[in-house]
XYZ file of C-alpha atoms in Angstrom:
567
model
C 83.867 84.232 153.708
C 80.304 85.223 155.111
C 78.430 82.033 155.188
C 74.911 83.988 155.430
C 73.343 82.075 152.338
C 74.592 80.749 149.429
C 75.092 83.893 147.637
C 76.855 85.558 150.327
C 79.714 83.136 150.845
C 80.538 82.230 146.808
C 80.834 86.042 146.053
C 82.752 87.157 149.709
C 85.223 84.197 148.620
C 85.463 85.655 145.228
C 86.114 89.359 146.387
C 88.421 87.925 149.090
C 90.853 86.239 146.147
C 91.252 89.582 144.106
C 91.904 91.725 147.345
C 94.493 88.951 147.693
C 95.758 89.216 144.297
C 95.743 92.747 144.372
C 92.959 94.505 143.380
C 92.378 97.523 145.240
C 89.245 99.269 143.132
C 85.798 98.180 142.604
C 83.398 100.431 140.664
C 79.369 99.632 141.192
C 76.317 100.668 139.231
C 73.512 99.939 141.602
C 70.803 97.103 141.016
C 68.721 94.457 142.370
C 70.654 91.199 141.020
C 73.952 92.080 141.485
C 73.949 93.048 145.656
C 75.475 89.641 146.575
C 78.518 90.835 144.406
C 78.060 94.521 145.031
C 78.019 93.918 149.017
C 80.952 91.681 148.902
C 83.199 94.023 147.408
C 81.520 96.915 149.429
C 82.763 94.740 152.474
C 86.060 93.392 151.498
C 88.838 95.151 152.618
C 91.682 96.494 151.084
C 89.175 97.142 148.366
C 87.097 100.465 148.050
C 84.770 100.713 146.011
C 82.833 103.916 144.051
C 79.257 103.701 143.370
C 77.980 105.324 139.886
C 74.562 105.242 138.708
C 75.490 105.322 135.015
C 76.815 102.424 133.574
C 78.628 104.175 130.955
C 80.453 106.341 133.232
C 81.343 104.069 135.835
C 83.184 102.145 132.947
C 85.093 104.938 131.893
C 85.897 105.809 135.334
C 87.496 102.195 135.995
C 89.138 102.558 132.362
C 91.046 105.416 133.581
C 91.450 104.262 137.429
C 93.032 100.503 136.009
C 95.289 102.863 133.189
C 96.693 105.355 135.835
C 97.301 102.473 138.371
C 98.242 99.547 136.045
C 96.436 97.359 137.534
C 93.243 95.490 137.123
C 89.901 97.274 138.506
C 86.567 95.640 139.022
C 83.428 96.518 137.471
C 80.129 95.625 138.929
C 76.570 95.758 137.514
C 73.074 94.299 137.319
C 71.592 92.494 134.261
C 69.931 93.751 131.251
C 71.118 96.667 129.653
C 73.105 98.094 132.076
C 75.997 95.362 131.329
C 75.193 96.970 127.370
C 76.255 100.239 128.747
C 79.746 98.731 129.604
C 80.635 98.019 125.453
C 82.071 101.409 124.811
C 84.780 101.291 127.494
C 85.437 97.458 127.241
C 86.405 98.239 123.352
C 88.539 100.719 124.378
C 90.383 98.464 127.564
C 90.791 96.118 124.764
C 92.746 98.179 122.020
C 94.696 100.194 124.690
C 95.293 96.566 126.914
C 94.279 98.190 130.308
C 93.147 95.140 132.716
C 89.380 95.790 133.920
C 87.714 92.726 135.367
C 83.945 92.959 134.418
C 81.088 91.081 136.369
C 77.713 91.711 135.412
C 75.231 89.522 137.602
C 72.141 87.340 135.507
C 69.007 85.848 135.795
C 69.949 81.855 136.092
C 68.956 79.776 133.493
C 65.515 78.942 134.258
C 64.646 82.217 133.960
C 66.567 82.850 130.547
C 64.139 83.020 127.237
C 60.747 83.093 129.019
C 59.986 86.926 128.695
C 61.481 87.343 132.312
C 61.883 90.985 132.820
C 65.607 93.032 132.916
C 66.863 90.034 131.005
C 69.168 89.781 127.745
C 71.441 87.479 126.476
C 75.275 88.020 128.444
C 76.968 85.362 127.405
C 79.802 86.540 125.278
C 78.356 90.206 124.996
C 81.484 91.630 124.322
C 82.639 89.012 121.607
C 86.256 89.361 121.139
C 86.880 92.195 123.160
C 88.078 90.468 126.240
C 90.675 88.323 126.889
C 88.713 85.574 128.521
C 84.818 84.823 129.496
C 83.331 82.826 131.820
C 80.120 81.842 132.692
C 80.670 81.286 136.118
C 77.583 79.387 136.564
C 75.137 78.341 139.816
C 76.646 76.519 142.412
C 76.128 75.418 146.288
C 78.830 76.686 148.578
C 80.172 73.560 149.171
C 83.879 72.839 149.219
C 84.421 72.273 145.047
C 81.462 75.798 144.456
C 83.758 77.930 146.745
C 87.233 76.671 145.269
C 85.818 76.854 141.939
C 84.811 81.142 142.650
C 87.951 81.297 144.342
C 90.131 80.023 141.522
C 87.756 82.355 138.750
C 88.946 84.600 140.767
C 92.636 84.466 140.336
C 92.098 83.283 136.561
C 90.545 86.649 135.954
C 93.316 88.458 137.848
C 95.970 86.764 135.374
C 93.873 87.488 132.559
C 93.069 91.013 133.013
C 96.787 91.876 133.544
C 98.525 90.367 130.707
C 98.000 86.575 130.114
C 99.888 87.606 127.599
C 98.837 91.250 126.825
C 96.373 92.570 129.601
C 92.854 93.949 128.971
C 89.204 93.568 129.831
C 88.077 89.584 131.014
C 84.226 89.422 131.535
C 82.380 86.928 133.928
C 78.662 86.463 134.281
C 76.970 85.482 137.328
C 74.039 83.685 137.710
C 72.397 84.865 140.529
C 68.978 83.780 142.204
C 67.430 84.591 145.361
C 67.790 85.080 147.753
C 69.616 88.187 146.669
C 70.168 90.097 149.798
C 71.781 88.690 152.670
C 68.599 86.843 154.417
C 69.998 84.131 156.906
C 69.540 80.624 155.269
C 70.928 77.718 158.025
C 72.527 75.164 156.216
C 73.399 76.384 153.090
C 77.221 76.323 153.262
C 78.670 72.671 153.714
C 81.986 73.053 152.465
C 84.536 71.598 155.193
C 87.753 72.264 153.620
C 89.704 75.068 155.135
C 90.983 76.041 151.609
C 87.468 76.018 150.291
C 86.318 78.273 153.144
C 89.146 80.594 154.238
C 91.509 80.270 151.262
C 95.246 80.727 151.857
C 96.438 82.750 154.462
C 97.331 86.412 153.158
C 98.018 84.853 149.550
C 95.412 84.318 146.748
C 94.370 81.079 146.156
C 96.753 80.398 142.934
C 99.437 83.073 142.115
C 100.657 84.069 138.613
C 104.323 85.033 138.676
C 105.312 87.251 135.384
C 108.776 87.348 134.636
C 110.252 90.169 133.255
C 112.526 89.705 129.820
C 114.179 90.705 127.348
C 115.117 89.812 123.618
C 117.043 86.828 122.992
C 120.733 87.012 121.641
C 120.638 86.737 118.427
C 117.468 89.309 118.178
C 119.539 91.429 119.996
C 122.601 91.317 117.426
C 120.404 91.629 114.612
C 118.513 95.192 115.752
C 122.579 96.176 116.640
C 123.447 95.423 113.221
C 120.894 97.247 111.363
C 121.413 100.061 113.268
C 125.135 100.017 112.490
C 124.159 99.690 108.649
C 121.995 102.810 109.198
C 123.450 105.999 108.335
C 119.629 108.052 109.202
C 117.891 106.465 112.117
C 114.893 108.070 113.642
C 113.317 106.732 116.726
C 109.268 107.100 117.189
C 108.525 107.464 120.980
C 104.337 106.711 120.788
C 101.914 106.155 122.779
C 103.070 103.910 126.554
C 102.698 104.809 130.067
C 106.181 103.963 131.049
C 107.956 106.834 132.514
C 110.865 104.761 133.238
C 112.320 104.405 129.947
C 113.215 107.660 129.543
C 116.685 107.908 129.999
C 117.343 104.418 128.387
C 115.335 105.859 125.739
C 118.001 108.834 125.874
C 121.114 106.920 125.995
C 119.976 105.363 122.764
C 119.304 108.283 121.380
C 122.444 109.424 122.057
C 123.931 106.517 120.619
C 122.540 106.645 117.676
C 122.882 110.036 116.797
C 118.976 109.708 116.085
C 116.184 112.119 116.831
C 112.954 110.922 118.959
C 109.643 112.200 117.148
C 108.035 111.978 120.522
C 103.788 111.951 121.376
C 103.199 113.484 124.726
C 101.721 110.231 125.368
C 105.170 108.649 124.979
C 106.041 110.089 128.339
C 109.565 111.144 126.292
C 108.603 114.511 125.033
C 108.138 116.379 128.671
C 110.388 115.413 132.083
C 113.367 115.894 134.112
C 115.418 113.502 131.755
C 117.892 114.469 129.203
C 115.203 116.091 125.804
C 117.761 117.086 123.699
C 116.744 114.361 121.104
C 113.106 115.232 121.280
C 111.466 116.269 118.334
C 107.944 117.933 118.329
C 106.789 119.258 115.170
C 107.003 115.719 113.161
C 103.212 116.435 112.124
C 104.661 119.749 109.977
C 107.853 118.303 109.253
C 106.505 115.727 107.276
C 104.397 117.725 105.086
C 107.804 119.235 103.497
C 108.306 115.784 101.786
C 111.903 116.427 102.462
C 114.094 113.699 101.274
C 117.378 115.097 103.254
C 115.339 114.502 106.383
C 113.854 110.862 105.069
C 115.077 108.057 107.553
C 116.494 104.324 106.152
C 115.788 102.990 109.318
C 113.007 103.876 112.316
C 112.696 102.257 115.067
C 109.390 102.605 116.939
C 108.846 102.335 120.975
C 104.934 102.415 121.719
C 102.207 102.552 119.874
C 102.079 104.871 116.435
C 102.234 108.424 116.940
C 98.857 109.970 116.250
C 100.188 112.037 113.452
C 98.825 111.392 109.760
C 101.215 113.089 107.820
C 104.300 111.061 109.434
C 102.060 107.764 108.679
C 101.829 108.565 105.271
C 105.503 110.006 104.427
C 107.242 107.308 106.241
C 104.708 104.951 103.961
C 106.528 106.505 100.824
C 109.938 106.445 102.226
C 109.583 102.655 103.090
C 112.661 102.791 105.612
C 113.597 99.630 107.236
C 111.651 99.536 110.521
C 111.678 97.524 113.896
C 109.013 98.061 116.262
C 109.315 97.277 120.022
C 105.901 96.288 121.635
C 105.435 94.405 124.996
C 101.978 94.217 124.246
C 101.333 91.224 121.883
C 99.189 93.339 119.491
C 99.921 94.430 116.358
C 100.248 97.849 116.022
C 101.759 98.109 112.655
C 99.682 100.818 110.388
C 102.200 101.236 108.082
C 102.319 97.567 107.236
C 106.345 97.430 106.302
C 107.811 96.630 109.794
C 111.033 94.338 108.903
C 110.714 93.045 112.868
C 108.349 93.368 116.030
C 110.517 92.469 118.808
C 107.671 91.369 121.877
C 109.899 91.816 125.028
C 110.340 94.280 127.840
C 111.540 97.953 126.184
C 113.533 98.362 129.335
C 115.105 95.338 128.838
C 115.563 95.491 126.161
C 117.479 99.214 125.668
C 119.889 97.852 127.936
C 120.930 95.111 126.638
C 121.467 96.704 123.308
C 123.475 99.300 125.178
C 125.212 96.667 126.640
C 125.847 94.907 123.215
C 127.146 97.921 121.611
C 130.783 98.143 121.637
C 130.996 101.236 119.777
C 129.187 104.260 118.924
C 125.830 103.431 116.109
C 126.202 106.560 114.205
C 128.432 107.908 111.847
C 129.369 111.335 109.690
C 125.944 110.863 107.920
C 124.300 110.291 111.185
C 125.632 113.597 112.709
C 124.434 115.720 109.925
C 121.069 114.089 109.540
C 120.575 115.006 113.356
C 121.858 118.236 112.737
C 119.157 118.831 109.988
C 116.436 117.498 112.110
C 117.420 119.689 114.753
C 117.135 122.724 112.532
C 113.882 121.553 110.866
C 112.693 121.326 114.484
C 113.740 124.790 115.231
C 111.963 126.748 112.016
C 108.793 124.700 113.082
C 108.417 125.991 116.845
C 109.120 129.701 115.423
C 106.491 128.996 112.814
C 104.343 127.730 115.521
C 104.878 130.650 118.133
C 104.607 133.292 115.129
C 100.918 131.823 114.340
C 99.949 131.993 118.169
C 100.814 135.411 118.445
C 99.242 136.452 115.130
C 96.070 134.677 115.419
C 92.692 136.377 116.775
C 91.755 134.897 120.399
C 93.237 132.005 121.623
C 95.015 129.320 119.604
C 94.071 125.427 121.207
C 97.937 125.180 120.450
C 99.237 127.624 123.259
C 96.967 126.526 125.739
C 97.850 123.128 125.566
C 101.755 124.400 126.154
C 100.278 126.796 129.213
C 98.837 123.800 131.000
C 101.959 121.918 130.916
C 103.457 124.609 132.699
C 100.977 125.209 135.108
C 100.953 121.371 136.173
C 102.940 120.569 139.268
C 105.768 117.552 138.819
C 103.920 114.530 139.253
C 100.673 115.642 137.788
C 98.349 114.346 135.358
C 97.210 114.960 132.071
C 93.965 113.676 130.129
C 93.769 114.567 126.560
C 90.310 114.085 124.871
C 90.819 112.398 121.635
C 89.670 114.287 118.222
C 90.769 117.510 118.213
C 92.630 118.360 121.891
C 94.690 115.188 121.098
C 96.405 116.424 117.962
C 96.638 120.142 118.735
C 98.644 118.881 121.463
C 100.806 116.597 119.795
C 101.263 119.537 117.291
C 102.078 122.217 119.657
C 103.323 120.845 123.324
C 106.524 122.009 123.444
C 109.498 119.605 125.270
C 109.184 121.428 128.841
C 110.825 120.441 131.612
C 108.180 119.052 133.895
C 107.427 115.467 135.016
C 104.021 114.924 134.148
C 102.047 111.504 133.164
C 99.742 112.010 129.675
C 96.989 109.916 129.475
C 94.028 109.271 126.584
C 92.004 106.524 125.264
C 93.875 106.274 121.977
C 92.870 102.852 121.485
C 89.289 103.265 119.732
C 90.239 106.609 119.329
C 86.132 107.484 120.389
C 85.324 111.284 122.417
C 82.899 109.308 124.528
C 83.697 108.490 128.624
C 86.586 111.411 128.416
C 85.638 112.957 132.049
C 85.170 109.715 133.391
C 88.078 108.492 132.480
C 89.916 111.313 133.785
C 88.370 111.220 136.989
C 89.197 107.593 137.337
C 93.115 108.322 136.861
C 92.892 111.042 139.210
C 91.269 108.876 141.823
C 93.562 105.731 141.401
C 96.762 107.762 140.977
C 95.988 110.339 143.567
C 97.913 113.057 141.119
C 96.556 116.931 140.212
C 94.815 116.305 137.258
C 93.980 118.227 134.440
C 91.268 116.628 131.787
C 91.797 118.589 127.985
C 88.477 118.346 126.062
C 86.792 119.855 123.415
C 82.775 121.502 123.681
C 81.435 117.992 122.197
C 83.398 115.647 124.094
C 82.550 117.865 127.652
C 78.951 117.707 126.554
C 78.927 113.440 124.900
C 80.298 112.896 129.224
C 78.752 115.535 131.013
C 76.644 113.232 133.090
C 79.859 112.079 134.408
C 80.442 115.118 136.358
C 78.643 113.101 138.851
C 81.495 111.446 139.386
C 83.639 114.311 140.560
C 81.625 115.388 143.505
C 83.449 113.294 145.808
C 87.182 113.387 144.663
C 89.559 114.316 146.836
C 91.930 115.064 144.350
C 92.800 118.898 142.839
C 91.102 118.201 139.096
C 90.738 120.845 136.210
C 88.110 119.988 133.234
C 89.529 122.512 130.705
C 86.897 122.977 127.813
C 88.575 123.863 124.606
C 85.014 125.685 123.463
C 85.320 126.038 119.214
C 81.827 125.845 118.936
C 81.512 121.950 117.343
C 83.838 119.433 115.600
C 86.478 121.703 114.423
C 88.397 118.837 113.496
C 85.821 118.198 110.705
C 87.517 121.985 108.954
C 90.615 119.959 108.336
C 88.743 117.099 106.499
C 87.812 116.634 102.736
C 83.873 116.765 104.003
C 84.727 120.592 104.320
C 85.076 121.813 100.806
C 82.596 118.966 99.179
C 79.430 120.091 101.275
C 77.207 122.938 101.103
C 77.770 125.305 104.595
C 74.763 124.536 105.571
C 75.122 120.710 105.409
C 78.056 121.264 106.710
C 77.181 122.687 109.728
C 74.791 120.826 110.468
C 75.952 117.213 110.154
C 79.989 117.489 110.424
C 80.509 120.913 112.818
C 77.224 120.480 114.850
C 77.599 122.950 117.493
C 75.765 121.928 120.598
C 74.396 125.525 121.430
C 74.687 124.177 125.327
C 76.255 126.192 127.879
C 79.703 125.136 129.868
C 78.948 126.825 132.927
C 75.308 125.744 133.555
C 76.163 122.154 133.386
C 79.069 122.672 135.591
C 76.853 124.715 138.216
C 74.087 121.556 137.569
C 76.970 119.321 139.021
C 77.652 121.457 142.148
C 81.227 122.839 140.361
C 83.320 125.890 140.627
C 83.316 127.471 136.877
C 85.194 130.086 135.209
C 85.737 131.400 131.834
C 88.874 132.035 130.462
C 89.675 134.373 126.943
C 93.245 134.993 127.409
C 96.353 133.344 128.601
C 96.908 135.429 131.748
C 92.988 134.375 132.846
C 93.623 130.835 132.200
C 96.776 130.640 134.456
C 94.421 132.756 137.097
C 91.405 130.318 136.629
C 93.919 127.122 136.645
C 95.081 128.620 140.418
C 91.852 129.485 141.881
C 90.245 125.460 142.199
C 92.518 125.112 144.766
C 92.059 121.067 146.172
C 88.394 120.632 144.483
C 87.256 120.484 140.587
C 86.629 122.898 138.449
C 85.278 123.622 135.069
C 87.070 125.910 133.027
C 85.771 126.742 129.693
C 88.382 128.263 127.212
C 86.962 129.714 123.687
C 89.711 128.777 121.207
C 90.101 128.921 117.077
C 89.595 126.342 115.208
């Protein structure tokens, strides 16, 4: 605790607590009112901290910092509209449940409501969006002002990282002068040790999570309707788990039932057993195929991105029981028979422990068996149209990049466009890579920052997938990646606009020029000067053997490759 002035020793005791509870990241947009926070988190350590000028990236950046690491990173800013500039990513931590603790520093009261300048209303900004706000208020750093930052402190902690389900928590600061760290005698009078040192190597009030699974009889009952299933099929969607893969497997196996698995699933690429995985759900379900129609489906993760298998499985109606640690509700089909909120790992064993005999049966053998061969026709189908198609097809690059990532590397996926290409096309390789993407507002908006911010927190070879918009919508965030000592590829999927717009009903009911210029809106911007603006290496690459050249030649820094793709 620096007892310099008042300021100084309430916001040192508060950065003290999270290093103590475990925060290890603090991400600050410069400004006037918020240095008492900004310089105790500068100075804390076990805590480093990155400094962005723009609001919106630096929120994007901690989005995809807390989402690589799992845990809870801080965000710092002034007041006014820089704590605004914070909304995008805070509705995104929110729907996707990544833990980002969010102080934005305030005119005190006095000064609220006058006209005072760089001042709107914080309190509550973000509505519903977090998990927990607190006006933290103006106090002297006396012994119940400095237990009462300290123990924000660790509330926020337990709130941002799952108090139940994890996500953004937002505290506003009060703050008035002095602002910068001007000796004031006097000012701190607390004389409790607790107040002014805290606990020794501990935070002030720890929050012990215990992990869990279903109870019995939950247990039994998801057993049971499996056994009265003849065709099960297991969704793998969106988690960042990579450890229930092989549990994952084993029930597979078990069940005789196939796993329609997103990358994002962390189920459809890695070193475990695959031979369940199927890829091309997206296609499958457009044949309407009632041989390949599931009575039950059991869902791990969120939904899988796909349309197509939203809407079929809405007209099959199977019975369906979703798994989701999260406490949401992430139900889009709106039939589940049960959502079972426990730990999936848990969970998969102990109904592999409550199984005394095999799920499946005749009828679950040959529904695999058809699955299997539905899967087949579709990655021929696939591979045919990527080598008959003029230029590159988004579809093969996205299954070129897997292969050129190292084990243990990273991949961002922009959402739109890249997102379901790849979930179309990534074929079930046998590398251990993580897939990230901010699925949870579904927005193109923060993409490079967010990638930069996993690559930083994780310390893994990264490589961000985005289309021409969503490089351009975050190109100031290039900023970012200056500094990062982390190998990072920003592959541009260049079609020349919203080419996911050509596979919606606005296509065929507007004129081309309409068209064109409100849905496909090509930017007419160039890849390579913004990437030279930003100080980074940049090549081009048309064909597949220039991409794997381009993809080599960034060696430890990042690069910019653009790719012009179809579509």
């Amino acid at each position: 605790m620096d007892p310099t002035n008042t300021n100084t020793a309430l916001c040192t005791a508060f950065a003290e607590e999270l290093a103590r509870s475990g925060v290890r990241l603090a991400v600050i947009s410069p400004g006037s009112r918020s240095t008492p926070l900004a310089l105790a988190f500068h100075r804390q350590e076990g805590i480093e901290t990155e400094i962005a000028l723009d609001e919106r990236s630096a929120s994007f950046f901690a989005l995809g910092a807390a989402q690589a690491s799992g845990c809870p990173v801080v965000l710092v800013c002034t007041s006014g509209t820089a704590a605004a500039n914070f909304h995008p990513a805070v509705a995104e931590a929110d729907l996707s449940a990544v833990p980002l603790i969010i102080l934005t520093a305030d005119r005190p009261p006095e000064l609220r409501d006058i006209g005072a300048g760089q001042t709107i209303d914080q309190i509550k900004l973000y509505g519903d969006a977090v998990r927990w706000f607190c006006e933290v208020g103006s106090h002297s750093a006396d012994d119940a002002g400095l237990l009462h930052f300290r123990s924000v402190a660790c509330r926020a902690f337990a709130a941002a990282g799952g108090d139940p389900r994890p996500g953004p928590v937002h505290l506003n600061f009060p703050l008035r002068d002095p602002l910068s760290p001007v000796r004031e005698e006097g000012k701190v009078t607390a004389t409790r040790r607790l107040a002014l040192e805290g606990r020794e190597n501990a935070p002030l009030t720890s929050i012990e999570r215990v992990t869990c699974g279903a109870d019995r009889s939950t247990v039994s009952r998801i057993v049971a309707m499996a056994q009265g299933a003849e065709r099960i099929l297991i969704l793998a969607g969106r988690q960042g788990d990579q450890g229930l893969r092989q549990p994952l497997a084993r029930l597979a196996n078990a069940c005789r039932a196939p796993v329609l698995a997103e990358p994002t699933s962390q189920f459809r690429l890695g070193p475990h057993d695959r031979g369940a995985v199927i890829t091309t759900y997206e296609r499958i379900a457009r044949r309407r195929d009632s041989a390949l129609a599931p009575d039950l489906v059991i869902r791990l993760g969120e939904f899988p991105t796909s349309k197509q298998l939203r809407l079929w499985l809405a007209e099959v109606d199977p019975a369906q029981i979703v798994i989701d640690p999260s406490y949401g509700w992430h139900e889009p089909v709106r039939t589940a028979d049960l959502i079972v909120r426990c730990d999936p790992a848990t969970l998969l064993l102990q109904i592999e422990n409550t199984s005394e005999q095999r799920i499946d049966g005749p009828a679950g053998k040959q529904f695999w068996n058809r699955w299997m061969e539905a899967e087949r026709e579709e990655r021929i189908s696939i591979e045919d149209a990527w080598s008959g198609s003029d230029g590159l097809n988004a579809g093969e690059v996205h299954a070129l990049l897997a292969g050129l990532q190292s084990d243990g590397g990273l991949v961002y996926t922009a959402s739109s466009l890249a997102i379901r290409d790849q979930e179309e096309s990534l074929p079930p390789i046998d590398r251990d890579l993580l897939f990230l993407a901010n699925r949870g507002a579904n927005g193109i908006d923060g993409l490079i920052a967010s990638g930069l911010g996993a690559a930083s927190a994780s310390g893994r070879p990264t490589t961000i997938v985005t289309g021409d918009l969503g490089f351009f919508h975050d190109v100031g965030s290039l900023a970012l990646a200056r500094d990062l000592e982390v190998p990072v590829r920003i592959v541009v999927l260049n079609n020349e606009g919203g080419g996911i717009f050509e596979r919606l009903p606005q296509r065929d009911s507007m004129s081309g020029e309409e068209f064109e210029a409100l849905m496909r809106t090509p930017s007419g911007l160039s890849v390579e000067s913004a990437a030279r603006l930003y100080g980074l290496d940049f090549r081009r690459a048309a064909t597949l053997e220039a991409l794997e050249s381009a993809f080599g030649a960034g060696g430890d820094s990042v690069s910019v490759i653009e790719v012009p793709v179809s579509g």
